XYZ file of N, CA and C in Angstrom:
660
model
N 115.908 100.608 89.066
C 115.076 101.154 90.135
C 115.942 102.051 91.028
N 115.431 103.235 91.091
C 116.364 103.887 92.085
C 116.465 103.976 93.339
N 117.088 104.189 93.879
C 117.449 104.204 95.768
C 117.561 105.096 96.356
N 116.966 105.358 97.773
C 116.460 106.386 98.040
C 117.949 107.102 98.025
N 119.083 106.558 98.315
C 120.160 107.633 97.980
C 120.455 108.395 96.930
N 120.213 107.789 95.537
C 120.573 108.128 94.991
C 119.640 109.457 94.662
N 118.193 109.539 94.862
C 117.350 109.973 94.557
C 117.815 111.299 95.705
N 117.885 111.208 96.633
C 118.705 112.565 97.541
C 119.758 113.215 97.106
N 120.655 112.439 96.506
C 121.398 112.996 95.663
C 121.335 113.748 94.583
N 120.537 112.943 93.565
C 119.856 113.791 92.653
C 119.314 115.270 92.866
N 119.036 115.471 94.182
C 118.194 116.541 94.710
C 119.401 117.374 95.395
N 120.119 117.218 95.698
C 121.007 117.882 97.082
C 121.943 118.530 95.587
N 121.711 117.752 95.018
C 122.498 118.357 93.725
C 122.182 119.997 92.616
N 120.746 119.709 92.388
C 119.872 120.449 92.017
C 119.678 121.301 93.121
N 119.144 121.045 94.279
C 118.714 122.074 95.733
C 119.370 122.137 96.403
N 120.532 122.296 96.715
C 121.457 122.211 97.946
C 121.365 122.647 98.963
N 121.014 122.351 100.135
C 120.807 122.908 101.408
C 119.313 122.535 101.567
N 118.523 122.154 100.649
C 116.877 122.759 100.525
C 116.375 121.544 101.444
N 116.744 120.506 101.059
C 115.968 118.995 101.731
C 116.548 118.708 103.148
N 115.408 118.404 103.436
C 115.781 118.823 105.423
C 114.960 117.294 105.996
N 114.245 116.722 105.009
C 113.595 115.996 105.535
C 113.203 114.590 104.164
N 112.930 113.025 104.704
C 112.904 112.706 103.235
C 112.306 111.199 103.845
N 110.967 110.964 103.963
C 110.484 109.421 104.202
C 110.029 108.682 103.148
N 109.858 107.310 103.432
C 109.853 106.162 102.465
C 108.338 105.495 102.946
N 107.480 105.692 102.171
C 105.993 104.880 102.068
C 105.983 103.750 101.125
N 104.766 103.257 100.839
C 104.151 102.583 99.376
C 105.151 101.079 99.592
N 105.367 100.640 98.522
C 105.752 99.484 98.285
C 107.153 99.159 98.868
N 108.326 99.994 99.400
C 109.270 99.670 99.956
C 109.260 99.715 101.249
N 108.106 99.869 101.926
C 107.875 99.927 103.455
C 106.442 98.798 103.603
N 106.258 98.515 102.772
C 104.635 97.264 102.726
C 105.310 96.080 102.305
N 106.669 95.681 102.061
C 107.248 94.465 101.568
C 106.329 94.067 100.042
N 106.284 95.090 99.149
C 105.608 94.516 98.014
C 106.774 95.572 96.965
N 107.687 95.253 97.070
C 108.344 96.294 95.923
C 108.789 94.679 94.546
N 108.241 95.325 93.388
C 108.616 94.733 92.103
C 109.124 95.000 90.983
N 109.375 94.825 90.085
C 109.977 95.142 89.001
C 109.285 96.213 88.436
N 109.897 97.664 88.448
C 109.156 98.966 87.986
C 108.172 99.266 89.363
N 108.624 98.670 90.553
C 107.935 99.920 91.416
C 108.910 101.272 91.621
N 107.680 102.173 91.886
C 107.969 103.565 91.969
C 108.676 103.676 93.474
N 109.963 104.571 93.531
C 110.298 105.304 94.951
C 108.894 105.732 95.045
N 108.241 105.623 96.624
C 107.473 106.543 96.793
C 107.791 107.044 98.399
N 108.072 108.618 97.987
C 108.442 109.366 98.876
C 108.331 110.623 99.443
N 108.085 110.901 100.696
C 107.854 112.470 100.988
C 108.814 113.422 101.294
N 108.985 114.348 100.813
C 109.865 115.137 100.961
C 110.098 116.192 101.781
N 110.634 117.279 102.586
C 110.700 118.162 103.140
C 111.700 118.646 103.428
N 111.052 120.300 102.456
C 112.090 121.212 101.946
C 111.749 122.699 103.136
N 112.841 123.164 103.439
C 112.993 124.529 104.126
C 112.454 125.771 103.404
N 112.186 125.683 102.081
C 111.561 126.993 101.999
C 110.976 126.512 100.288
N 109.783 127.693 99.752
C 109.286 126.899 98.795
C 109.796 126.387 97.946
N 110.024 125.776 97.050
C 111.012 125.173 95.915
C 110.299 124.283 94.885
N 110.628 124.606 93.621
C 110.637 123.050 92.742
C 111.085 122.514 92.872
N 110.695 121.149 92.642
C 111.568 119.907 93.435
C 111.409 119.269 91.878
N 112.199 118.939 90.973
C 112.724 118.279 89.324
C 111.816 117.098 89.895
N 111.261 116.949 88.585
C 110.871 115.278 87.979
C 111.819 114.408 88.035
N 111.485 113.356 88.818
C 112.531 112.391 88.357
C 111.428 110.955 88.068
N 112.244 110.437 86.646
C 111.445 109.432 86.570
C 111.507 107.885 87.581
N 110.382 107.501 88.003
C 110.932 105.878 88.891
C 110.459 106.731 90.313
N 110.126 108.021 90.597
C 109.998 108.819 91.996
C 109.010 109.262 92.077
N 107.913 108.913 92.817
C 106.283 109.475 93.347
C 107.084 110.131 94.309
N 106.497 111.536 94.627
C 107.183 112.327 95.123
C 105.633 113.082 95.603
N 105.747 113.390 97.041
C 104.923 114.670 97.667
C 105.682 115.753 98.550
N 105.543 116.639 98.389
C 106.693 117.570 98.892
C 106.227 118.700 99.553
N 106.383 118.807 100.391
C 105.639 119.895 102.174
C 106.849 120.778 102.585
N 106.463 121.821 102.982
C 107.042 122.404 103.601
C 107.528 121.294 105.199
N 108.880 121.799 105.560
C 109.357 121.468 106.867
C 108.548 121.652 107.856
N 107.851 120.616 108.678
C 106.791 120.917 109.965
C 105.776 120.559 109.405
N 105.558 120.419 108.312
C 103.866 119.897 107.695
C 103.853 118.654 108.757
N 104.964 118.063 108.392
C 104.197 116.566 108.857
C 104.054 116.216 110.904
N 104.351 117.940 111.427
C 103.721 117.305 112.176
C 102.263 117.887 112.953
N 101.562 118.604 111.665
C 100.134 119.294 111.746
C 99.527 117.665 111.125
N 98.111 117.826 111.614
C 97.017 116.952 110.373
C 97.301 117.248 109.535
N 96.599 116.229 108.452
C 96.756 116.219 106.768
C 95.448 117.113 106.831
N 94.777 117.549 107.065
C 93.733 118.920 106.426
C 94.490 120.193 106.746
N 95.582 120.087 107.122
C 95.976 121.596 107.792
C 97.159 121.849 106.739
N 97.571 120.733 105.932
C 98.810 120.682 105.264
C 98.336 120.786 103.497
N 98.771 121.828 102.867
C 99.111 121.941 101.194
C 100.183 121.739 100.987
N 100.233 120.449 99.861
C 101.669 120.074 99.791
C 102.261 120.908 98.409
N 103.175 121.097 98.540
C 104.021 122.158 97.382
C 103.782 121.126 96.289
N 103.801 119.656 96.240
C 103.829 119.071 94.771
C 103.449 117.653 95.756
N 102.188 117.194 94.778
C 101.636 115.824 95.044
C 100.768 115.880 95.437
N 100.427 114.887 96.607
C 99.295 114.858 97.120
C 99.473 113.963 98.475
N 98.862 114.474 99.525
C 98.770 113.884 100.540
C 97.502 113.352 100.812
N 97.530 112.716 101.754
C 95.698 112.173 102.314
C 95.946 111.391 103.946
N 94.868 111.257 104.651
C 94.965 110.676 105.957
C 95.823 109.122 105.785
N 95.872 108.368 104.497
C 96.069 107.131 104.846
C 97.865 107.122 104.585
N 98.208 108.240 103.450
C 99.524 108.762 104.041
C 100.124 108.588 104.951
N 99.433 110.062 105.926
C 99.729 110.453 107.082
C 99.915 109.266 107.976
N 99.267 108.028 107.924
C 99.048 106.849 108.378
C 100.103 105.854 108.408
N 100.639 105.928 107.390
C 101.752 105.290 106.768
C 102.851 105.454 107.334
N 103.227 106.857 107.177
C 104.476 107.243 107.984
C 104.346 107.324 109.275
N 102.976 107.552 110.174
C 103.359 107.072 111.554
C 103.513 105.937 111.784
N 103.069 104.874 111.621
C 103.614 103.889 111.640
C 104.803 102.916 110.888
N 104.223 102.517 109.923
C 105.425 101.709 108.686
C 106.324 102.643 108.138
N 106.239 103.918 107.946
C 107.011 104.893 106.978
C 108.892 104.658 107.700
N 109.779 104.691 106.916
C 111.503 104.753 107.082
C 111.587 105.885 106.679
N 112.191 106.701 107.277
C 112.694 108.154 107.594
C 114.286 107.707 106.782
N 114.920 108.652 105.929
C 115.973 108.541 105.524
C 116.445 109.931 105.435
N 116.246 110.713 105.773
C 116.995 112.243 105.914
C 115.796 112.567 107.374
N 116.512 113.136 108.340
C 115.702 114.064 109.081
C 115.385 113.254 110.253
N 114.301 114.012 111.331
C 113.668 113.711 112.250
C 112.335 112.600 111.860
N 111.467 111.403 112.894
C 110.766 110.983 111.988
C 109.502 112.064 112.788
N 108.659 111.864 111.853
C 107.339 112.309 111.544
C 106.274 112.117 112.484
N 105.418 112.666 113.299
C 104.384 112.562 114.303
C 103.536 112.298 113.286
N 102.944 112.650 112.195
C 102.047 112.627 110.890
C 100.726 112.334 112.120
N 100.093 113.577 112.682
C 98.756 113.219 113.713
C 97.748 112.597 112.587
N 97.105 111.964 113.590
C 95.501 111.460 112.575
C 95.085 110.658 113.447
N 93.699 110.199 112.918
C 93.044 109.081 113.794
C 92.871 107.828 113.042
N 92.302 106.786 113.338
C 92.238 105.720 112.689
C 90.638 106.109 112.081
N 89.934 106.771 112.692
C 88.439 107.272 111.513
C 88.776 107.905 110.576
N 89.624 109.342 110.212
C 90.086 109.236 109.375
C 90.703 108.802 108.108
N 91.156 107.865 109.035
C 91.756 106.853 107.822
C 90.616 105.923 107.065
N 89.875 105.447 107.523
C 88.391 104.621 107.501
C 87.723 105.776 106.392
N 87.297 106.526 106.903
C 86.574 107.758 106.164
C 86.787 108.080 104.650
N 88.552 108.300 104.832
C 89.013 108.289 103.389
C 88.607 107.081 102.483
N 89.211 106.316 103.426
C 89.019 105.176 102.060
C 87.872 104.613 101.726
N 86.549 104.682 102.317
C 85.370 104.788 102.075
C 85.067 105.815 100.855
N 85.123 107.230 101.065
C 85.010 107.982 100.244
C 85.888 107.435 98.830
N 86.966 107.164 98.857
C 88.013 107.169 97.403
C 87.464 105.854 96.648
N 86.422 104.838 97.483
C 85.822 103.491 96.406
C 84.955 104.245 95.623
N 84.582 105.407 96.338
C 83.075 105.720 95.366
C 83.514 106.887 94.528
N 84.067 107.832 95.110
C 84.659 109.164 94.573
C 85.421 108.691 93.002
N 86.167 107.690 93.592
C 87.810 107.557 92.045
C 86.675 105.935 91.439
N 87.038 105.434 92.523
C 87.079 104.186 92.176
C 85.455 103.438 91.376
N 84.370 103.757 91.808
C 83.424 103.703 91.305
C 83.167 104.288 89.693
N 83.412 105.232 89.798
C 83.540 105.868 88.484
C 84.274 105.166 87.291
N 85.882 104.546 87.570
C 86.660 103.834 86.967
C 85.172 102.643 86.712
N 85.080 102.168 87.431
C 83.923 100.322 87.286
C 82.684 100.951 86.074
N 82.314 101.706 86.786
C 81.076 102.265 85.790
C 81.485 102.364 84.296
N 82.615 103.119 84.082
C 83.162 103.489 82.407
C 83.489 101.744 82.251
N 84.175 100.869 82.797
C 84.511 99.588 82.620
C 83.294 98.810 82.565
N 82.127 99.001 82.883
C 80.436 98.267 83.241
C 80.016 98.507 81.735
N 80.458 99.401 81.212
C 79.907 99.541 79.474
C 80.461 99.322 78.703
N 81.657 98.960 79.029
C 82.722 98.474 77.973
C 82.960 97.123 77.585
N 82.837 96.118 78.530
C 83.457 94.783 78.911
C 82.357 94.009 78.531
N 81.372 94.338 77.886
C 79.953 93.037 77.443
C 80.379 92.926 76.059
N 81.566 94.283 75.100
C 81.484 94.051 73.850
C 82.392 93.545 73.295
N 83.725 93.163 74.853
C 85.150 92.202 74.492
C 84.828 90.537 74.685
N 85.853 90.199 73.903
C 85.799 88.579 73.734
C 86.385 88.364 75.351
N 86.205 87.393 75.873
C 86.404 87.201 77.219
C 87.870 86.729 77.003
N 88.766 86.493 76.240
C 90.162 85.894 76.053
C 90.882 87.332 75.488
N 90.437 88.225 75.258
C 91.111 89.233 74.409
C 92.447 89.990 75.512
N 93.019 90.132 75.043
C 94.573 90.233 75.918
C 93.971 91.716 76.675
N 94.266 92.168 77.407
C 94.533 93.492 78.365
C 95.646 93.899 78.339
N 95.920 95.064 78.979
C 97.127 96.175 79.266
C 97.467 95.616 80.907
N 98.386 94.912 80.963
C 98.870 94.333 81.866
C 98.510 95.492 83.474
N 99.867 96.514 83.200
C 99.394 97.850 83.672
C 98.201 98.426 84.853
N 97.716 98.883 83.723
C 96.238 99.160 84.286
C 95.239 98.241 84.436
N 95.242 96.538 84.521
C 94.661 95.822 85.016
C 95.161 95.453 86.307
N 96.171 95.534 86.798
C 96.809 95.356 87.909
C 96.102 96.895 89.026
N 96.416 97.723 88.396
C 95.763 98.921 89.208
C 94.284 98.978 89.477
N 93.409 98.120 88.706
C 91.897 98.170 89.131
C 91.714 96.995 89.565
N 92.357 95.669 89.439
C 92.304 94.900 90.232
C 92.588 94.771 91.547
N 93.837 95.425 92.041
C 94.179 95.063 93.078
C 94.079 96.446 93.969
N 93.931 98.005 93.590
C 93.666 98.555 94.279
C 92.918 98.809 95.151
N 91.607 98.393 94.946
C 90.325 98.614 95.478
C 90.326 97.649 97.120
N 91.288 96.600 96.233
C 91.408 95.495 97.659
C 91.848 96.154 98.871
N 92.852 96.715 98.490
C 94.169 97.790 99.442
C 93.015 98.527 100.446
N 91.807 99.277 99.568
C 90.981 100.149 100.926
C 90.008 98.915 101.577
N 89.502 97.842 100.697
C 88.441 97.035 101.846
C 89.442 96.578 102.856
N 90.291 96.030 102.717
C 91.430 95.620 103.718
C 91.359 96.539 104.615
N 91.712 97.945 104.695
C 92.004 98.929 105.342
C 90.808 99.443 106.291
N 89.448 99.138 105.334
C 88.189 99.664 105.758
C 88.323 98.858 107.330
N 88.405 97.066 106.877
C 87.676 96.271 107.856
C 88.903 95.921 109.097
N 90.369 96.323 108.817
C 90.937 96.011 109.629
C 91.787 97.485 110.285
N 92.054 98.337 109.826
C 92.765 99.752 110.223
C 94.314 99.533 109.332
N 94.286 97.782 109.272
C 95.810 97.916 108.948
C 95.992 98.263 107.107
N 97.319 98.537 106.745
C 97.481 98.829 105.497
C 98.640 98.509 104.598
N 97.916 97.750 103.872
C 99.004 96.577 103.041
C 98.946 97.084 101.756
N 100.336 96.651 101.167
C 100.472 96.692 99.990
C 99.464 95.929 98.941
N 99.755 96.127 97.619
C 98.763 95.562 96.045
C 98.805 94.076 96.466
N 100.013 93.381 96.220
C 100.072 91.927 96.754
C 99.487 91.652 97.473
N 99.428 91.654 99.107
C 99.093 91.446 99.957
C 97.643 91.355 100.561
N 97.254 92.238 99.362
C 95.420 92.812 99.424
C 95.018 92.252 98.213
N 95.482 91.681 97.249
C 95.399 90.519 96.078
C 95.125 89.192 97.082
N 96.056 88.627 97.575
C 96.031 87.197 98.590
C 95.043 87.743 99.755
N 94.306 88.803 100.317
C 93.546 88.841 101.085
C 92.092 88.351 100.579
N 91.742 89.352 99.585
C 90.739 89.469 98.795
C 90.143 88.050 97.825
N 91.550 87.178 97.737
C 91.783 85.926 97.000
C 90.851 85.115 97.995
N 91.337 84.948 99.311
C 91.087 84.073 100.382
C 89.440 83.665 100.789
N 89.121 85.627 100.584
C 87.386 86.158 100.785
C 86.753 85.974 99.821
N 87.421 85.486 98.696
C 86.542 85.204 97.133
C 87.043 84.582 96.418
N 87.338 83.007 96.695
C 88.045 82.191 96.030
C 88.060 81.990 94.613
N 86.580 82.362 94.266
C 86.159 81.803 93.200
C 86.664 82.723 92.228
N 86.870 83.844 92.448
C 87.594 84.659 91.350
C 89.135 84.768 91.021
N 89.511 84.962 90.034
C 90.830 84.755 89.238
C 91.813 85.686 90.091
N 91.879 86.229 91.599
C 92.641 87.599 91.853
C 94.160 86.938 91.656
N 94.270 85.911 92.153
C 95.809 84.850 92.499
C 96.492 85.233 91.432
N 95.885 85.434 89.878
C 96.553 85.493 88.395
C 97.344 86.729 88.548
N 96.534 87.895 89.070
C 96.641 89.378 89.078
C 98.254 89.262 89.917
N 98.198 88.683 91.369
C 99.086 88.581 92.229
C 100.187 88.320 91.148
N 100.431 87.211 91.220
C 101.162 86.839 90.127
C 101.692 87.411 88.956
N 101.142 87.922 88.299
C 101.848 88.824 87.264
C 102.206 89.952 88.033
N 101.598 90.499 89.004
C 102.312 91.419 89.405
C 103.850 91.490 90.184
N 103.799 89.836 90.641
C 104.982 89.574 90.693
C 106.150 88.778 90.092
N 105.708 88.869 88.967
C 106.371 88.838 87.676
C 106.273 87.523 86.931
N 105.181 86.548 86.935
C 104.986 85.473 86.581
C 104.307 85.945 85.364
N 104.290 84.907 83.907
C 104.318 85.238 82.847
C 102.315 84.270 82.861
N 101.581 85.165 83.445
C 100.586 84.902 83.380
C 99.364 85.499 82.210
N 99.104 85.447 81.143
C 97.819 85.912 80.773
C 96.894 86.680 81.015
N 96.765 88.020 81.037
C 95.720 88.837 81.544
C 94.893 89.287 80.435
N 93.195 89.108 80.568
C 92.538 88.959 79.750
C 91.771 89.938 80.242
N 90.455 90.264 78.777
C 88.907 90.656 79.187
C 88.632 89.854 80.693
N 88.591 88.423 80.729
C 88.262 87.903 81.671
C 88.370 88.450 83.014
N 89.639 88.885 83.195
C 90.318 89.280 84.413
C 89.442 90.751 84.366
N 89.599 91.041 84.025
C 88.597 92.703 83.736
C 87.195 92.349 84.454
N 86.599 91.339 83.854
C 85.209 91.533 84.278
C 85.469 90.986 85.865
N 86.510 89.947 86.273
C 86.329 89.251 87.846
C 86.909 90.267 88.406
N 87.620 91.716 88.301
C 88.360 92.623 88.781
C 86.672 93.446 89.215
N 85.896 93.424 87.895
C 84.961 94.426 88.147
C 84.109 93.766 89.213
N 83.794 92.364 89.122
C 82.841 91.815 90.218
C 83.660 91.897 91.553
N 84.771 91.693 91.610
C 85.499 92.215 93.030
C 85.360 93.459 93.436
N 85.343 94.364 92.744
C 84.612 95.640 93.141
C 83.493 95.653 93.538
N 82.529 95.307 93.007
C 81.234 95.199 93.417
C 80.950 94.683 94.373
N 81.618 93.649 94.996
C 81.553 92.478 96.354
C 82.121 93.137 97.297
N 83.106 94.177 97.275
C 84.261 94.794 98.225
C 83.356 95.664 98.478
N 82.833 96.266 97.705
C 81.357 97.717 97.629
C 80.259 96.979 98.462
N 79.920 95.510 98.711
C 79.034 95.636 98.752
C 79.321 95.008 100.917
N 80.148 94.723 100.675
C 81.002 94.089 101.838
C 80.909 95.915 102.711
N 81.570 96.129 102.235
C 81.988 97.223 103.338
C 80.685 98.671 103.275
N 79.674 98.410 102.827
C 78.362 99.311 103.306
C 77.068 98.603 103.721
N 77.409 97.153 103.785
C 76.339 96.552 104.675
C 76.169 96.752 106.269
């Protein structure tokens, strides 16, 4: 797993002079970092630039001063930004090169987005999964992977919807666990933190009814 030094390095190497600016979001600022989490980090460079692939590095990359306009006022040179971003780094985000970040926004904003991204991304994902999952054996193994990402993401925005605050996959796994006992989320937690748990069809379909309950929770 790489470190944010080394990952500046990597860059100061390739761009020299270019990186002026360099914060730390996602799982190393939410206390949920695990085996194969991604650096996830924003960057800010002095003038336009490619900024190299590096593998193990979610990377969004702004011009110098983006971050301290709104996120509608800002095109990022590579990635993607959004209000709950911007959110991130004013509050929880670690600054490791540079000045830290005003990142303006409001807390509706932030609400707004993640309302929109259950139905926009996330709905769509359930629907293609709503036609699929009546024709698997309920024991049939899953892609560890991408059951972890539709399980536990969706939790991350109801969390966010009903409280402003914003937690990591874990953390919104044991929330969501608490509000719906009856479903398997604890397993999800768990393998995601590295327990040699079983992930099935099963988990698929209680991932999909947690969607549906989180959907149905936060537009009543």
């Amino acid at each position: 797993m790489i470190t944010p030094g080394e990952y500046l390095e990597f860059l100061d190497a390739r761009l020299p002079g270019s990186v002026v600016g360099a914060h730390l979001y996602g799982s190393h600022v939410l206390d949920d970092v695990v085996a194969g989490s991604d650096l996830d980090i924003v960057v800010e460079v002095s003038s336009a630039v490619d900024v190299p692939a590096y593998d193990g590095a979610d990377v969004a990359v702004v011009l110098a001063g983006s971050l301290e306009k709104p996120v509608f006022d800002v095109t990022p040179l590579a990635g993607e930004v959004t209000p709950v971003l911007w959110a991130q780094l004013r509050t929880v985000g670690r600054t490791v090169r540079g000045a830290r970040p005003s990142c303006p926004g409001t807390d509706a904003d932030v609400e707004a987005y993640c309302r929109d991204n259950l139905v926009s991304y996330w709905k769509l994902d359930f629907d293609r999964f709503r036609g699929v999952l009546p024709s698997l054996a309920p024991q049939t193994p899953v892609p560890r992977d991408t059951l972890l990402w539709v399980g536990l993401g969706p939790a991350r925005l109801w969390h966010t919807i009903r409280t402003g605050e914003i937690v990591g996959k874990s953390r919104a796994g044991e929330l969501a666990a608490a509000r719906w006992p009856d479903l398997p989320i604890l397993d999800l937690v768990a393998s995601r933190r590295g327990a040699d748990v079983p992930l099935t069809v099963a988990h698929a379909a209680a991932s999909l009814e947690l969607f549906d309950r989180i959907l149905a929770d936060v537009t009543d």
